[in-house]
Amino acid sequence: MRALVKHHAGEGLRFVTDRPTPEIGPRDVLIRVRKAGICGTDRHIWQWDEWAAGRIPVGIVTGHEFSGVVEAVGEAVTRVTKGQRVSAEGHITAGLDYNSRTGNAHIARDTKILGIDRDGIFADFVSVPEENVWPIHDRIPDRIAAAFDPLGNAVHTVMAADVSAKSVLISGVGIIGLMAVTVAKAAGASRIFCTDVNPPRLALAKKLGAVEAFDVREGSGWLGEIRKACRGEGVDVLLEMSGADAAFDQGFRALRNGGTAALLGLPAKHVNFDFNEHIIFKGCTVLGINGRKMWETWYQMEELLLSGRLELDEIITHEFPLEKFEEAFATMISGEGIKVLMDLG
Ligand code: ZN
């Protein structure tokens, strides 16, 4: 089969046509991949930065965001059938540890991630345990289903923070931050403020429903503006999506006392952060967000999509055939594309 393989400990991926089709065990499902999304994680793997070098096994098929069709099922599979349109939760666990058994499989100790710890989806076929397969609703198109993974991150973050009738600051409007804008709006946030350093994305955030979008390179005047707009107190909810050092400090300054902060963005190194001022005396609630809740987030995401209230057309910007993967990655890495998909036919 065709596949994009991390062929060496350096930059890039290699396109191969002779990768063996994965074998499936009795409880596994073989899925023919139709559309694959390029994630920020895939960019790290492409560029082979410090994180990727320490984590990714050379020789692996990369990629984890996708939609496809069931090609074959193991003999013990009962729920999905050949020909069914599906996506999958990319965090795979044995389901036996404490968190898996208490409704928190997204933070299971033994999690293996598609395209990171085991062969992923930049390939004609991928093998996934039946438990992880998510049938796609008839009314949800393949290109939207290919973005379930990052959209699920946005839904998980927004729903964890409980934004209904609340003012919200989204710091960082990359792919997931922009998705969080439309999700927060659909989930009933009263007013959404955004910060970033990218004017076109800030403009898109406003189009998607933010009342104000601030370029933080223009100084910290925006902090005063947000506080003033929110009774002099600050926003009810902070959704941190940037991972930028300064954004943690500024985001918590913009948060009112007793507010809730949900943190999804990953800082590249230890962050300089005032715990006394920002958490203890503020009396705020801080939530760490990892992956998608299995399966609460998936049901919420499906309902939000079926409500017709999510605007994703301007977030999923490009689609290339798999063979043009170099162009696809360049479009994503340059920032010209937001969510870039590859079509496998
Ligand atoms: Zn991803």
PDB file of C-alpha atoms in Angstrom, residues 2-224:
ATOM      1  CA  ARG A   2       0.932   3.680  -0.257  1.00  0.00           C
ATOM      2  CA  ALA A   3       2.220   5.320   2.940  1.00  0.00           C
ATOM      3  CA  LEU A   4       4.149   8.298   4.298  1.00  0.00           C
ATOM      4  CA  VAL A   5       6.932   6.880   6.446  1.00  0.00           C
ATOM      5  CA  LYS A   6       9.288   8.612   8.887  1.00  0.00           C
ATOM      6  CA  HIS A   7      12.227   7.049   7.093  1.00  0.00           C
ATOM      7  CA  HIS A   8      15.158   8.630   8.946  1.00  0.00           C
ATOM      8  CA  ALA A   9      16.044  10.680  12.026  1.00  0.00           C
ATOM      9  CA  GLY A  10      15.793  14.011  10.204  1.00  0.00           C
ATOM     10  CA  GLU A  11      13.476  16.306   8.269  1.00  0.00           C
ATOM     11  CA  GLY A  12      10.700  15.113   5.968  1.00  0.00           C
ATOM     12  CA  LEU A  13       8.714  11.948   5.284  1.00  0.00           C
ATOM     13  CA  ARG A  14       9.199   9.383   2.519  1.00  0.00           C
ATOM     14  CA  PHE A  15       6.395   8.342   0.172  1.00  0.00           C
ATOM     15  CA  VAL A  16       6.462   4.562  -0.366  1.00  0.00           C
ATOM     16  CA  THR A  17       4.180   2.264  -2.353  1.00  0.00           C
ATOM     17  CA  ASP A  18       5.306  -1.081  -0.958  1.00  0.00           C
ATOM     18  CA  ARG A  19       4.306  -0.842   2.695  1.00  0.00           C
ATOM     19  CA  PRO A  20       2.547  -4.099   3.699  1.00  0.00           C
ATOM     20  CA  THR A  21      -1.159  -3.703   4.539  1.00  0.00           C
ATOM     21  CA  PRO A  22      -1.508  -3.901   8.360  1.00  0.00           C
ATOM     22  CA  GLU A  23      -2.682  -7.190   9.796  1.00  0.00           C
ATOM     23  CA  ILE A  24      -5.763  -7.235  11.997  1.00  0.00           C
ATOM     24  CA  GLY A  25      -6.413  -9.234  15.138  1.00  0.00           C
ATOM     25  CA  PRO A  26      -9.841 -10.649  16.083  1.00  0.00           C
ATOM     26  CA  ARG A  27     -10.979  -7.371  17.709  1.00  0.00           C
ATOM     27  CA  ASP A  28      -9.474  -5.010  15.101  1.00  0.00           C
ATOM     28  CA  VAL A  29     -10.936  -3.139  12.164  1.00  0.00           C
ATOM     29  CA  LEU A  30      -9.034  -2.483   8.924  1.00  0.00           C
ATOM     30  CA  ILE A  31      -9.984   0.947   7.582  1.00  0.00           C
ATOM     31  CA  ARG A  32      -9.325   2.290   4.087  1.00  0.00           C
ATOM     32  CA  VAL A  33      -8.276   5.919   4.658  1.00  0.00           C
ATOM     33  CA  ARG A  34     -10.018   8.455   2.425  1.00  0.00           C
ATOM     34  CA  LYS A  35      -9.144  11.833   3.917  1.00  0.00           C
ATOM     35  CA  ALA A  36      -6.269  12.626   6.262  1.00  0.00           C
ATOM     36  CA  GLY A  37      -5.626  15.858   8.175  1.00  0.00           C
ATOM     37  CA  ILE A  38      -2.183  17.324   8.853  1.00  0.00           C
ATOM     38  CA  CYS A  39      -1.833  18.176  12.548  1.00  0.00           C
ATOM     39  CA  GLY A  40       0.632  20.448  14.338  1.00  0.00           C
ATOM     40  CA  THR A  41       2.044  17.212  15.751  1.00  0.00           C
ATOM     41  CA  ASP A  42       2.754  15.995  12.212  1.00  0.00           C
ATOM     42  CA  ARG A  43       4.641  19.230  11.571  1.00  0.00           C
ATOM     43  CA  HIS A  44       6.873  18.505  14.595  1.00  0.00           C
ATOM     44  CA  ILE A  45       7.471  15.015  13.201  1.00  0.00           C
ATOM     45  CA  TRP A  46       8.177  16.409   9.714  1.00  0.00           C
ATOM     46  CA  GLN A  47      10.616  19.016  11.061  1.00  0.00           C
ATOM     47  CA  TRP A  48      12.129  16.484  13.494  1.00  0.00           C
ATOM     48  CA  ASP A  49      12.434  18.848  16.436  1.00  0.00           C
ATOM     49  CA  GLU A  50      13.619  17.859  19.907  1.00  0.00           C
ATOM     50  CA  TRP A  51      10.228  16.474  20.938  1.00  0.00           C
ATOM     51  CA  ALA A  52       9.891  14.344  17.799  1.00  0.00           C
ATOM     52  CA  ALA A  53      13.469  13.054  18.037  1.00  0.00           C
ATOM     53  CA  GLY A  54      12.823  11.915  21.613  1.00  0.00           C
ATOM     54  CA  ARG A  55       9.415  10.343  20.956  1.00  0.00           C
ATOM     55  CA  ILE A  56       8.905   9.073  17.390  1.00  0.00           C
ATOM     56  CA  PRO A  57      10.250   5.656  16.351  1.00  0.00           C
ATOM     57  CA  VAL A  58      11.974   5.853  12.941  1.00  0.00           C
ATOM     58  CA  GLY A  59      10.144   3.675  10.400  1.00  0.00           C
ATOM     59  CA  ILE A  60       6.646   4.488  11.640  1.00  0.00           C
ATOM     60  CA  VAL A  61       3.734   5.518   9.371  1.00  0.00           C
ATOM     61  CA  THR A  62       2.685   8.955  10.676  1.00  0.00           C
ATOM     62  CA  GLY A  63      -0.686  10.787  10.848  1.00  0.00           C
ATOM     63  CA  HIS A  64      -3.701  10.406  13.157  1.00  0.00           C
ATOM     64  CA  GLU A  65      -6.571  12.608  11.860  1.00  0.00           C
ATOM     65  CA  PHE A  66      -8.754  10.849   9.300  1.00  0.00           C
ATOM     66  CA  SER A  67     -11.991   9.533   7.908  1.00  0.00           C
ATOM     67  CA  GLY A  68     -12.384   6.395   5.835  1.00  0.00           C
ATOM     68  CA  VAL A  69     -14.343   3.244   5.108  1.00  0.00           C
ATOM     69  CA  VAL A  70     -14.247  -0.153   6.816  1.00  0.00           C
ATOM     70  CA  GLU A  71     -12.381  -2.607   4.567  1.00  0.00           C
ATOM     71  CA  ALA A  72     -12.360  -5.696   6.812  1.00  0.00           C
ATOM     72  CA  VAL A  73     -13.189  -6.684  10.394  1.00  0.00           C
ATOM     73  CA  GLY A  74     -11.716  -9.267  12.786  1.00  0.00           C
ATOM     74  CA  GLU A  75     -13.847 -12.275  13.696  1.00  0.00           C
ATOM     75  CA  ALA A  76     -14.780 -10.921  17.161  1.00  0.00           C
ATOM     76  CA  VAL A  77     -15.921  -7.510  15.860  1.00  0.00           C
ATOM     77  CA  THR A  78     -19.669  -7.008  16.358  1.00  0.00           C
ATOM     78  CA  ARG A  79     -20.510  -3.337  15.903  1.00  0.00           C
ATOM     79  CA  VAL A  80     -19.069  -2.170  12.568  1.00  0.00           C
ATOM     80  CA  THR A  81     -19.317  -3.735   9.137  1.00  0.00           C
ATOM     81  CA  LYS A  82     -17.476  -3.581   5.818  1.00  0.00           C
ATOM     82  CA  GLY A  83     -18.302  -0.482   3.803  1.00  0.00           C
ATOM     83  CA  GLN A  84     -19.281   1.654   6.796  1.00  0.00           C
ATOM     84  CA  ARG A  85     -17.918   5.236   6.927  1.00  0.00           C
ATOM     85  CA  VAL A  86     -15.820   5.684  10.058  1.00  0.00           C
ATOM     86  CA  SER A  87     -13.249   7.759  11.880  1.00  0.00           C
ATOM     87  CA  ALA A  88     -11.436   6.717  15.052  1.00  0.00           C
ATOM     88  CA  GLU A  89     -10.202   7.948  18.397  1.00  0.00           C
ATOM     89  CA  GLY A  90      -6.424   7.923  17.965  1.00  0.00           C
ATOM     90  CA  HIS A  91      -5.639   7.350  21.664  1.00  0.00           C
ATOM     91  CA  ILE A  92      -5.592   3.585  22.133  1.00  0.00           C
ATOM     92  CA  THR A  93      -5.597   2.030  25.606  1.00  0.00           C
ATOM     93  CA  ALA A  94      -6.000  -1.510  26.899  1.00  0.00           C
ATOM     94  CA  GLY A  95      -8.911  -0.229  28.998  1.00  0.00           C
ATOM     95  CA  LEU A  96      -7.630  -1.917  32.164  1.00  0.00           C
ATOM     96  CA  ASP A  97      -5.964   0.836  34.181  1.00  0.00           C
ATOM     97  CA  TYR A  98      -7.617   3.005  36.870  1.00  0.00           C
ATOM     98  CA  ASN A  99      -8.609   5.915  34.616  1.00  0.00           C
ATOM     99  CA  SER A 100      -9.888   3.744  31.769  1.00  0.00           C
ATOM    100  CA  ARG A 101     -12.136   1.952  34.243  1.00  0.00           C
ATOM    101  CA  THR A 102     -13.465   5.158  35.815  1.00  0.00           C
ATOM    102  CA  GLY A 103     -14.535   7.082  32.716  1.00  0.00           C
ATOM    103  CA  ASN A 104     -11.245   8.840  32.043  1.00  0.00           C
ATOM    104  CA  ALA A 105      -9.620   6.732  29.327  1.00  0.00           C
ATOM    105  CA  HIS A 106      -8.258   9.927  27.716  1.00  0.00           C
ATOM    106  CA  ILE A 107      -5.640  10.059  30.481  1.00  0.00           C
ATOM    107  CA  ALA A 108      -4.936   6.327  30.676  1.00  0.00           C
ATOM    108  CA  ARG A 109      -1.414   5.401  31.674  1.00  0.00           C
ATOM    109  CA  ASP A 110      -0.869   2.983  28.797  1.00  0.00           C
ATOM    110  CA  THR A 111      -2.142   5.201  25.952  1.00  0.00           C
ATOM    111  CA  LYS A 112      -0.628   4.529  22.525  1.00  0.00           C
ATOM    112  CA  ILE A 113      -1.293   7.188  19.891  1.00  0.00           C
ATOM    113  CA  LEU A 114      -1.832   6.487  16.191  1.00  0.00           C
ATOM    114  CA  GLY A 115       0.988   7.893  14.072  1.00  0.00           C
ATOM    115  CA  ILE A 116       3.137   8.547  17.156  1.00  0.00           C
ATOM    116  CA  ASP A 117       3.540   5.275  19.058  1.00  0.00           C
ATOM    117  CA  ARG A 118       2.121   2.922  16.400  1.00  0.00           C
ATOM    118  CA  ASP A 119       1.472   3.048  12.638  1.00  0.00           C
ATOM    119  CA  GLY A 120      -0.853   5.896  11.712  1.00  0.00           C
ATOM    120  CA  ILE A 121      -3.148   6.958   8.927  1.00  0.00           C
ATOM    121  CA  PHE A 122      -1.021   8.587   6.195  1.00  0.00           C
ATOM    122  CA  ALA A 123      -1.501   5.297   4.335  1.00  0.00           C
ATOM    123  CA  ASP A 124      -4.114   3.444   2.309  1.00  0.00           C
ATOM    124  CA  PHE A 125      -5.028   1.323   5.337  1.00  0.00           C
ATOM    125  CA  VAL A 126      -4.872   1.512   9.111  1.00  0.00           C
ATOM    126  CA  SER A 127      -5.707  -1.092  11.749  1.00  0.00           C
ATOM    127  CA  VAL A 128      -7.610   0.150  14.815  1.00  0.00           C
ATOM    128  CA  PRO A 129      -9.286  -1.725  17.706  1.00  0.00           C
ATOM    129  CA  GLU A 130     -13.073  -1.847  17.284  1.00  0.00           C
ATOM    130  CA  GLU A 131     -13.471   0.008  20.586  1.00  0.00           C
ATOM    131  CA  ASN A 132     -11.788   3.068  19.013  1.00  0.00           C
ATOM    132  CA  VAL A 133     -13.820   3.152  15.792  1.00  0.00           C
ATOM    133  CA  TRP A 134     -16.391   5.971  15.494  1.00  0.00           C
ATOM    134  CA  PRO A 135     -19.141   5.509  12.861  1.00  0.00           C
ATOM    135  CA  ILE A 136     -19.730   8.762  10.954  1.00  0.00           C
ATOM    136  CA  HIS A 137     -23.277  10.135  10.929  1.00  0.00           C
ATOM    137  CA  ASP A 138     -24.859  10.232   7.425  1.00  0.00           C
ATOM    138  CA  ARG A 139     -25.177  14.014   7.559  1.00  0.00           C
ATOM    139  CA  ILE A 140     -21.501  14.632   8.372  1.00  0.00           C
ATOM    140  CA  PRO A 141     -19.234  14.731   5.279  1.00  0.00           C
ATOM    141  CA  ASP A 142     -15.842  12.970   5.075  1.00  0.00           C
ATOM    142  CA  ARG A 143     -13.850  16.211   5.053  1.00  0.00           C
ATOM    143  CA  ILE A 144     -15.416  17.333   8.351  1.00  0.00           C
ATOM    144  CA  ALA A 145     -15.018  13.858   9.877  1.00  0.00           C
ATOM    145  CA  ALA A 146     -11.313  13.989   8.965  1.00  0.00           C
ATOM    146  CA  ALA A 147     -11.047  16.846  11.481  1.00  0.00           C
ATOM    147  CA  PHE A 148     -12.795  15.062  14.394  1.00  0.00           C
ATOM    148  CA  ASP A 149      -9.490  14.771  16.277  1.00  0.00           C
ATOM    149  CA  PRO A 150      -8.654  18.517  16.551  1.00  0.00           C
ATOM    150  CA  LEU A 151     -12.329  19.519  16.670  1.00  0.00           C
ATOM    151  CA  GLY A 152     -12.670  17.087  19.574  1.00  0.00           C
ATOM    152  CA  ASN A 153      -9.801  18.886  21.361  1.00  0.00           C
ATOM    153  CA  ALA A 154     -11.692  22.162  20.948  1.00  0.00           C
ATOM    154  CA  VAL A 155     -15.007  20.642  22.081  1.00  0.00           C
ATOM    155  CA  HIS A 156     -13.365  18.972  25.097  1.00  0.00           C
ATOM    156  CA  THR A 157     -11.723  22.245  26.183  1.00  0.00           C
ATOM    157  CA  VAL A 158     -14.844  24.385  25.711  1.00  0.00           C
ATOM    158  CA  MET A 159     -17.203  21.898  27.384  1.00  0.00           C
ATOM    159  CA  ALA A 160     -14.834  21.287  30.320  1.00  0.00           C
ATOM    160  CA  ALA A 161     -14.850  25.014  31.091  1.00  0.00           C
ATOM    161  CA  ASP A 162     -18.656  25.363  30.932  1.00  0.00           C
ATOM    162  CA  VAL A 163     -18.911  28.553  28.843  1.00  0.00           C
ATOM    163  CA  SER A 164     -22.697  29.001  28.618  1.00  0.00           C
ATOM    164  CA  ALA A 165     -23.695  32.637  29.316  1.00  0.00           C
ATOM    165  CA  LYS A 166     -20.073  33.452  30.170  1.00  0.00           C
ATOM    166  CA  SER A 167     -17.413  35.749  28.762  1.00  0.00           C
ATOM    167  CA  VAL A 168     -14.487  33.813  27.320  1.00  0.00           C
ATOM    168  CA  LEU A 169     -10.920  34.645  26.312  1.00  0.00           C
ATOM    169  CA  ILE A 170      -9.359  32.272  23.765  1.00  0.00           C
ATOM    170  CA  SER A 171      -5.604  32.863  23.721  1.00  0.00           C
ATOM    171  CA  GLY A 172      -4.143  31.520  20.492  1.00  0.00           C
ATOM    172  CA  VAL A 173      -6.250  31.127  17.351  1.00  0.00           C
ATOM    173  CA  GLY A 174      -4.382  28.421  15.481  1.00  0.00           C
ATOM    174  CA  ILE A 175      -6.397  25.514  14.116  1.00  0.00           C
ATOM    175  CA  ILE A 176      -7.868  24.393  17.446  1.00  0.00           C
ATOM    176  CA  GLY A 177      -8.249  27.943  18.781  1.00  0.00           C
ATOM    177  CA  LEU A 178     -10.326  28.895  15.727  1.00  0.00           C
ATOM    178  CA  MET A 179     -12.387  25.743  16.144  1.00  0.00           C
ATOM    179  CA  ALA A 180     -12.863  26.704  19.805  1.00  0.00           C
ATOM    180  CA  VAL A 181     -14.323  30.066  18.726  1.00  0.00           C
ATOM    181  CA  THR A 182     -17.125  28.470  16.716  1.00  0.00           C
ATOM    182  CA  VAL A 183     -17.645  25.734  19.349  1.00  0.00           C
ATOM    183  CA  ALA A 184     -17.819  28.263  22.218  1.00  0.00           C
ATOM    184  CA  LYS A 185     -20.298  30.347  20.262  1.00  0.00           C
ATOM    185  CA  ALA A 186     -22.442  27.273  19.541  1.00  0.00           C
ATOM    186  CA  ALA A 187     -22.204  26.250  23.211  1.00  0.00           C
ATOM    187  CA  GLY A 188     -23.674  29.589  24.304  1.00  0.00           C
ATOM    188  CA  ALA A 189     -20.693  31.713  25.336  1.00  0.00           C
ATOM    189  CA  SER A 190     -21.979  35.261  25.756  1.00  0.00           C
ATOM    190  CA  ARG A 191     -18.887  37.112  24.502  1.00  0.00           C
ATOM    191  CA  ILE A 192     -15.687  35.697  23.032  1.00  0.00           C
ATOM    192  CA  PHE A 193     -12.392  37.618  23.040  1.00  0.00           C
ATOM    193  CA  CYS A 194      -9.319  36.320  21.205  1.00  0.00           C
ATOM    194  CA  THR A 195      -5.600  37.025  21.222  1.00  0.00           C
ATOM    195  CA  ASP A 196      -2.872  35.955  18.809  1.00  0.00           C
ATOM    196  CA  VAL A 197       0.007  37.381  16.751  1.00  0.00           C
ATOM    197  CA  ASN A 198      -1.465  36.520  13.329  1.00  0.00           C
ATOM    198  CA  PRO A 199      -3.735  39.236  11.840  1.00  0.00           C
ATOM    199  CA  PRO A 200      -5.506  37.050   9.205  1.00  0.00           C
ATOM    200  CA  ARG A 201      -6.387  34.458  11.842  1.00  0.00           C
ATOM    201  CA  LEU A 202      -7.561  37.163  14.248  1.00  0.00           C
ATOM    202  CA  ALA A 203      -9.778  38.506  11.456  1.00  0.00           C
ATOM    203  CA  LEU A 204     -11.176  35.012  10.895  1.00  0.00           C
ATOM    204  CA  ALA A 205     -11.806  34.643  14.646  1.00  0.00           C
ATOM    205  CA  LYS A 206     -13.982  37.774  14.494  1.00  0.00           C
ATOM    206  CA  LYS A 207     -15.803  36.403  11.480  1.00  0.00           C
ATOM    207  CA  LEU A 208     -16.498  33.205  13.413  1.00  0.00           C
ATOM    208  CA  GLY A 209     -18.026  35.099  16.317  1.00  0.00           C
ATOM    209  CA  ALA A 210     -15.383  36.783  18.495  1.00  0.00           C
ATOM    210  CA  VAL A 211     -16.454  40.259  19.632  1.00  0.00           C
ATOM    211  CA  GLU A 212     -12.856  41.438  19.852  1.00  0.00           C
ATOM    212  CA  ALA A 213      -9.607  39.967  18.535  1.00  0.00           C
ATOM    213  CA  PHE A 214      -6.356  41.502  19.756  1.00  0.00           C
ATOM    214  CA  ASP A 215      -2.867  41.340  18.255  1.00  0.00           C
ATOM    215  CA  VAL A 216      -0.723  41.058  21.408  1.00  0.00           C
ATOM    216  CA  ARG A 217       2.316  42.460  19.557  1.00  0.00           C
ATOM    217  CA  GLU A 218       0.611  45.852  19.717  1.00  0.00           C
ATOM    218  CA  GLY A 219       1.141  46.122  23.492  1.00  0.00           C
ATOM    219  CA  SER A 220      -0.864  45.069  26.528  1.00  0.00           C
ATOM    220  CA  GLY A 221      -3.639  47.682  26.240  1.00  0.00           C
ATOM    221  CA  TRP A 222      -6.022  44.868  25.340  1.00  0.00           C
ATOM    222  CA  LEU A 223      -5.856  43.590  28.915  1.00  0.00           C
ATOM    223  CA  GLY A 224      -7.418  46.819  30.178  1.00  0.00           C
TER     224      GLY A 224
END
